PDB file of C-alpha atoms in Angstrom:
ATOM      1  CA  UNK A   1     107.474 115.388 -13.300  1.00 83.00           C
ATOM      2  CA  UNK A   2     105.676 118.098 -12.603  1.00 91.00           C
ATOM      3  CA  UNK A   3     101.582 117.103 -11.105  1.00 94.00           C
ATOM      4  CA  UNK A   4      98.163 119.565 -11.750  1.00 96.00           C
ATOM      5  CA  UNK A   5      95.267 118.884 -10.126  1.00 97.00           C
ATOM      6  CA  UNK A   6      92.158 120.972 -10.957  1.00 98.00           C
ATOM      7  CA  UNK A   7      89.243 121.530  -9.256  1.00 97.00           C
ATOM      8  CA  UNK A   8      86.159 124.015  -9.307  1.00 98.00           C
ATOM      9  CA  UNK A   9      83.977 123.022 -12.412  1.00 97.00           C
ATOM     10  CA  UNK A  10      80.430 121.776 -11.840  1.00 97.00           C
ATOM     11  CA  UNK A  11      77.140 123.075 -13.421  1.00 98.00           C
ATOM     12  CA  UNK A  12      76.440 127.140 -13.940  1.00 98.00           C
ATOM     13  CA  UNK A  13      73.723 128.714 -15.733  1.00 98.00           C
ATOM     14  CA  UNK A  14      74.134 130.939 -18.728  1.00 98.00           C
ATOM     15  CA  UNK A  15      75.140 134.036 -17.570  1.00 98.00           C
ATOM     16  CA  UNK A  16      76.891 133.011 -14.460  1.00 98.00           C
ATOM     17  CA  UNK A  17      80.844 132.320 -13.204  1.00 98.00           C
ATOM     18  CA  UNK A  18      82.782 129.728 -12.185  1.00 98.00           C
ATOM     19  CA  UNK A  19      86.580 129.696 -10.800  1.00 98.00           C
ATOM     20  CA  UNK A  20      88.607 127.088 -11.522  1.00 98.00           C
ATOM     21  CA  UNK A  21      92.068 125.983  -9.544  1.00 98.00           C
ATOM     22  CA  UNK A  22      94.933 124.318 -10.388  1.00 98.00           C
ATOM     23  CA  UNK A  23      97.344 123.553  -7.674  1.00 97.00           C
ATOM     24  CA  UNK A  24     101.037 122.873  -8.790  1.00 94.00           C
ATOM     25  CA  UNK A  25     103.502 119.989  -7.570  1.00 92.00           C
ATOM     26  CA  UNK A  26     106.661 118.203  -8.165  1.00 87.00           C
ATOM     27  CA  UNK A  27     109.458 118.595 -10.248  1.00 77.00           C
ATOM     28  CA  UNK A  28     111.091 122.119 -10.912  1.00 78.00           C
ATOM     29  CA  UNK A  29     107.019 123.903 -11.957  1.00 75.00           C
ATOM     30  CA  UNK A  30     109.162 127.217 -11.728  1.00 78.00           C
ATOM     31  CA  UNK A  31     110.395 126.540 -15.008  1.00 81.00           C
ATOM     32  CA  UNK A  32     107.410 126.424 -16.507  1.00 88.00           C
ATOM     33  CA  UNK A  33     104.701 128.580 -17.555  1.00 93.00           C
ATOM     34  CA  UNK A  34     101.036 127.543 -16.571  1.00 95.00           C
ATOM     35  CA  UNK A  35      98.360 127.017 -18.808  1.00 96.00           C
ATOM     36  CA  UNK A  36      94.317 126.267 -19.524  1.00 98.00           C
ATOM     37  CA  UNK A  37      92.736 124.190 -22.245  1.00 98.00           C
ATOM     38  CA  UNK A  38      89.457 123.053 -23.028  1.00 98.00           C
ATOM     39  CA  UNK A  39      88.457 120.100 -24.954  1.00 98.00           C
ATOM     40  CA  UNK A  40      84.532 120.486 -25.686  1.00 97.00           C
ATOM     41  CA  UNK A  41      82.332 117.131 -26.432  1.00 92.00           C
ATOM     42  CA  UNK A  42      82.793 116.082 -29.938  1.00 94.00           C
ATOM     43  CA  UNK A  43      85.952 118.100 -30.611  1.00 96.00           C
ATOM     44  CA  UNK A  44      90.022 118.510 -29.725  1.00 96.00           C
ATOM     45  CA  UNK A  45      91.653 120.710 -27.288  1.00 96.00           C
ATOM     46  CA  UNK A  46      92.028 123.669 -27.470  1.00 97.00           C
ATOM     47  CA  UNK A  47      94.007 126.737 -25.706  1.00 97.00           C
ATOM     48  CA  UNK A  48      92.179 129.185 -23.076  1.00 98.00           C
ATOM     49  CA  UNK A  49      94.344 130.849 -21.410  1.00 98.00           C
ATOM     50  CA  UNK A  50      98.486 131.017 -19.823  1.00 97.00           C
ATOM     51  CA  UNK A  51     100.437 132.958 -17.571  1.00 95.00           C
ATOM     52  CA  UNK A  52     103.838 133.251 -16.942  1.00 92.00           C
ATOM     53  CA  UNK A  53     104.746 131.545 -13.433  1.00 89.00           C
ATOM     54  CA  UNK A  54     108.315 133.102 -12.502  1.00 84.00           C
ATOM     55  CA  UNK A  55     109.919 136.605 -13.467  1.00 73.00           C
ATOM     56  CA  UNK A  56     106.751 138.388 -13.856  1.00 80.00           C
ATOM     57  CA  UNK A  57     102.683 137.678 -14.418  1.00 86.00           C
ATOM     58  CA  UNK A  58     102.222 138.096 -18.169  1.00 93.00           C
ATOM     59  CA  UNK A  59      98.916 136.383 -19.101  1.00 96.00           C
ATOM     60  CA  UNK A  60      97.814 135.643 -22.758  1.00 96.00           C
ATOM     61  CA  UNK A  61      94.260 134.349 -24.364  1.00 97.00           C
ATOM     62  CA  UNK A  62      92.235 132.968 -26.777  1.00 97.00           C
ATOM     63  CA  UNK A  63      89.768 135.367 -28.765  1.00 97.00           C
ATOM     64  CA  UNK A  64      86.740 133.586 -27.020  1.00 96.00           C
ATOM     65  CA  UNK A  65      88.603 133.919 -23.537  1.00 97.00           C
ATOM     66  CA  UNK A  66      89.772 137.773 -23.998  1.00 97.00           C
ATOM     67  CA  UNK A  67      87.214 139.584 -22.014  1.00 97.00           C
ATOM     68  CA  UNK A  68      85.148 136.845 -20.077  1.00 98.00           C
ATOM     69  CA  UNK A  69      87.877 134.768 -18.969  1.00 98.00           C
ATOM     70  CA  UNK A  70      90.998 135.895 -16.404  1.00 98.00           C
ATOM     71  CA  UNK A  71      94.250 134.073 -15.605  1.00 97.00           C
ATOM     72  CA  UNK A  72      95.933 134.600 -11.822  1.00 97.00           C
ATOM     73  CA  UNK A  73      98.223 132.593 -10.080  1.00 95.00           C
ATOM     74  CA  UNK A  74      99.342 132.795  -6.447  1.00 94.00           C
ATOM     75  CA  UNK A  75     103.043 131.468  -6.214  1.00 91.00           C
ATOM     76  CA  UNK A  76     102.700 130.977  -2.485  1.00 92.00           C
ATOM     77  CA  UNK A  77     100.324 128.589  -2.635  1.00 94.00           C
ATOM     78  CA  UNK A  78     101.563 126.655  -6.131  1.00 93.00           C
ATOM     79  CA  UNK A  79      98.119 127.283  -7.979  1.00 96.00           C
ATOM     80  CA  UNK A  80      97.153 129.101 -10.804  1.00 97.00           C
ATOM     81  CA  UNK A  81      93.029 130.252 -11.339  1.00 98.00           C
ATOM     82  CA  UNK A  82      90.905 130.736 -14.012  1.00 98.00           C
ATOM     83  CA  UNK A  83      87.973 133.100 -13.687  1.00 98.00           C
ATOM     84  CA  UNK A  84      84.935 132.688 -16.271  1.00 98.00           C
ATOM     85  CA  UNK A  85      82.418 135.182 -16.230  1.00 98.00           C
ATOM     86  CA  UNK A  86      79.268 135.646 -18.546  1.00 98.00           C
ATOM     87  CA  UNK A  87      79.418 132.016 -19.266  1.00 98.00           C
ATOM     88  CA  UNK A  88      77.313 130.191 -22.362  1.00 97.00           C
ATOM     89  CA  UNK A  89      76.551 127.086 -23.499  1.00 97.00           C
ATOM     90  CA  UNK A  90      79.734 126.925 -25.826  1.00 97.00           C
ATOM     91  CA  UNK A  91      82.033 126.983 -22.721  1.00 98.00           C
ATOM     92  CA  UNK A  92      80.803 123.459 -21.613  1.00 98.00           C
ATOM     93  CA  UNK A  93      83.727 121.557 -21.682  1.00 98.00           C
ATOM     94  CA  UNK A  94      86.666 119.590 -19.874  1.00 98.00           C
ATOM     95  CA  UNK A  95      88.920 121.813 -18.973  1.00 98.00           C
ATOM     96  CA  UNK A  96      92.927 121.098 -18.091  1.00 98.00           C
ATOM     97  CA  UNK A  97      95.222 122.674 -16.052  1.00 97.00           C
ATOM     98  CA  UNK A  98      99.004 122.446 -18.163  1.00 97.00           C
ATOM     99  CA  UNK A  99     102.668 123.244 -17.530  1.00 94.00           C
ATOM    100  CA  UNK A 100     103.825 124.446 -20.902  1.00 92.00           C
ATOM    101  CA  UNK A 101     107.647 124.785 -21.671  1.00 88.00           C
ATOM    102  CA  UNK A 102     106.880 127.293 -23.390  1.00 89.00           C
ATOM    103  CA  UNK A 103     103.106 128.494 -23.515  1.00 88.00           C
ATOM    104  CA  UNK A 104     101.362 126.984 -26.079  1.00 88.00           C
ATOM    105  CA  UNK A 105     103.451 124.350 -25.799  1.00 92.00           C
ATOM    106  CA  UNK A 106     102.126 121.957 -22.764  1.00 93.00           C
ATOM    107  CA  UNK A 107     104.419 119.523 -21.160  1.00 92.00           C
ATOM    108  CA  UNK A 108     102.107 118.157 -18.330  1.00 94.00           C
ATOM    109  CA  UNK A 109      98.484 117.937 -18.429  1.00 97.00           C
ATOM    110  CA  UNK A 110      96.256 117.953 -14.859  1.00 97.00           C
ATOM    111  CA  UNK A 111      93.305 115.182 -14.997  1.00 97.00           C
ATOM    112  CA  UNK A 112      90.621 118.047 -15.873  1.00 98.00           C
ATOM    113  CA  UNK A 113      87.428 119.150 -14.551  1.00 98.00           C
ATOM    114  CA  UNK A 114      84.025 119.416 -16.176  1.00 98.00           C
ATOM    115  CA  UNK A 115      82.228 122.874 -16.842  1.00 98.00           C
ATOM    116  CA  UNK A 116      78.758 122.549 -17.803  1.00 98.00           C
ATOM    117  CA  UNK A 117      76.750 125.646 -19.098  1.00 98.00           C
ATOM    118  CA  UNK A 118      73.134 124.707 -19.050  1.00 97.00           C
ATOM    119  CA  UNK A 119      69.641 126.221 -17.959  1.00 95.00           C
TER     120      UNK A 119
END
């Protein structure tokens, strides 16, 4: 079973950046591919962002991600990033760190981190 931990969210005002981490454990993570979601107050989950952990570093995004939003991993050090830029309101959210076999398909889910966007 493979365990995600995030860690980075907190309170940023509009405009501003956050980076989030994920660090990666247990269980054979290689075979996965690594993933963010967001699940904003009052609605479900939804997908952010993925990257492909082993045999190269293709990422993918959502619309409201493409642009704003980039995916990295560092395989030495088992964790996978997500950098937000230009940030608003409508980013506030939980946000979850996934191992998705494949993407878009998550198969572990980290405990998630809270972004709040707010002047």
């Amino acid at each position: 079973q493979v365990q995600l931990v995030e860690s980075g969210g907190g309170l940023v005002q509009p405009g501003g950046s956050l980076r989030l981490s994920c660090v990666i454990s247990g269980g054979t993570f290689s075979a996965y591919d690594m993933g963010w979601y967001r699940q904003a107050p009052g609605s479900g989950r939804e997908f952010v962002a993925a990257i492909n952990w082993s045999g190269g570093s293709t990422t993918y995004y959502a619309d409201s991600a493409k642009g704003r939003f980039t995916i990295s991993k560092d395989n030495a050090k088992n964790t996978v990033y997500l950098h937000m830029n230009s940030l608003t309101p409508e980013d506030t959210a939980i946000y979850y760190c996934t191992a998705d076999s494949p993407v878009g398909r998550p198969d572990s889910w980290g405990q998630g981190t809270q972004v709040t966007v707010s002047s």
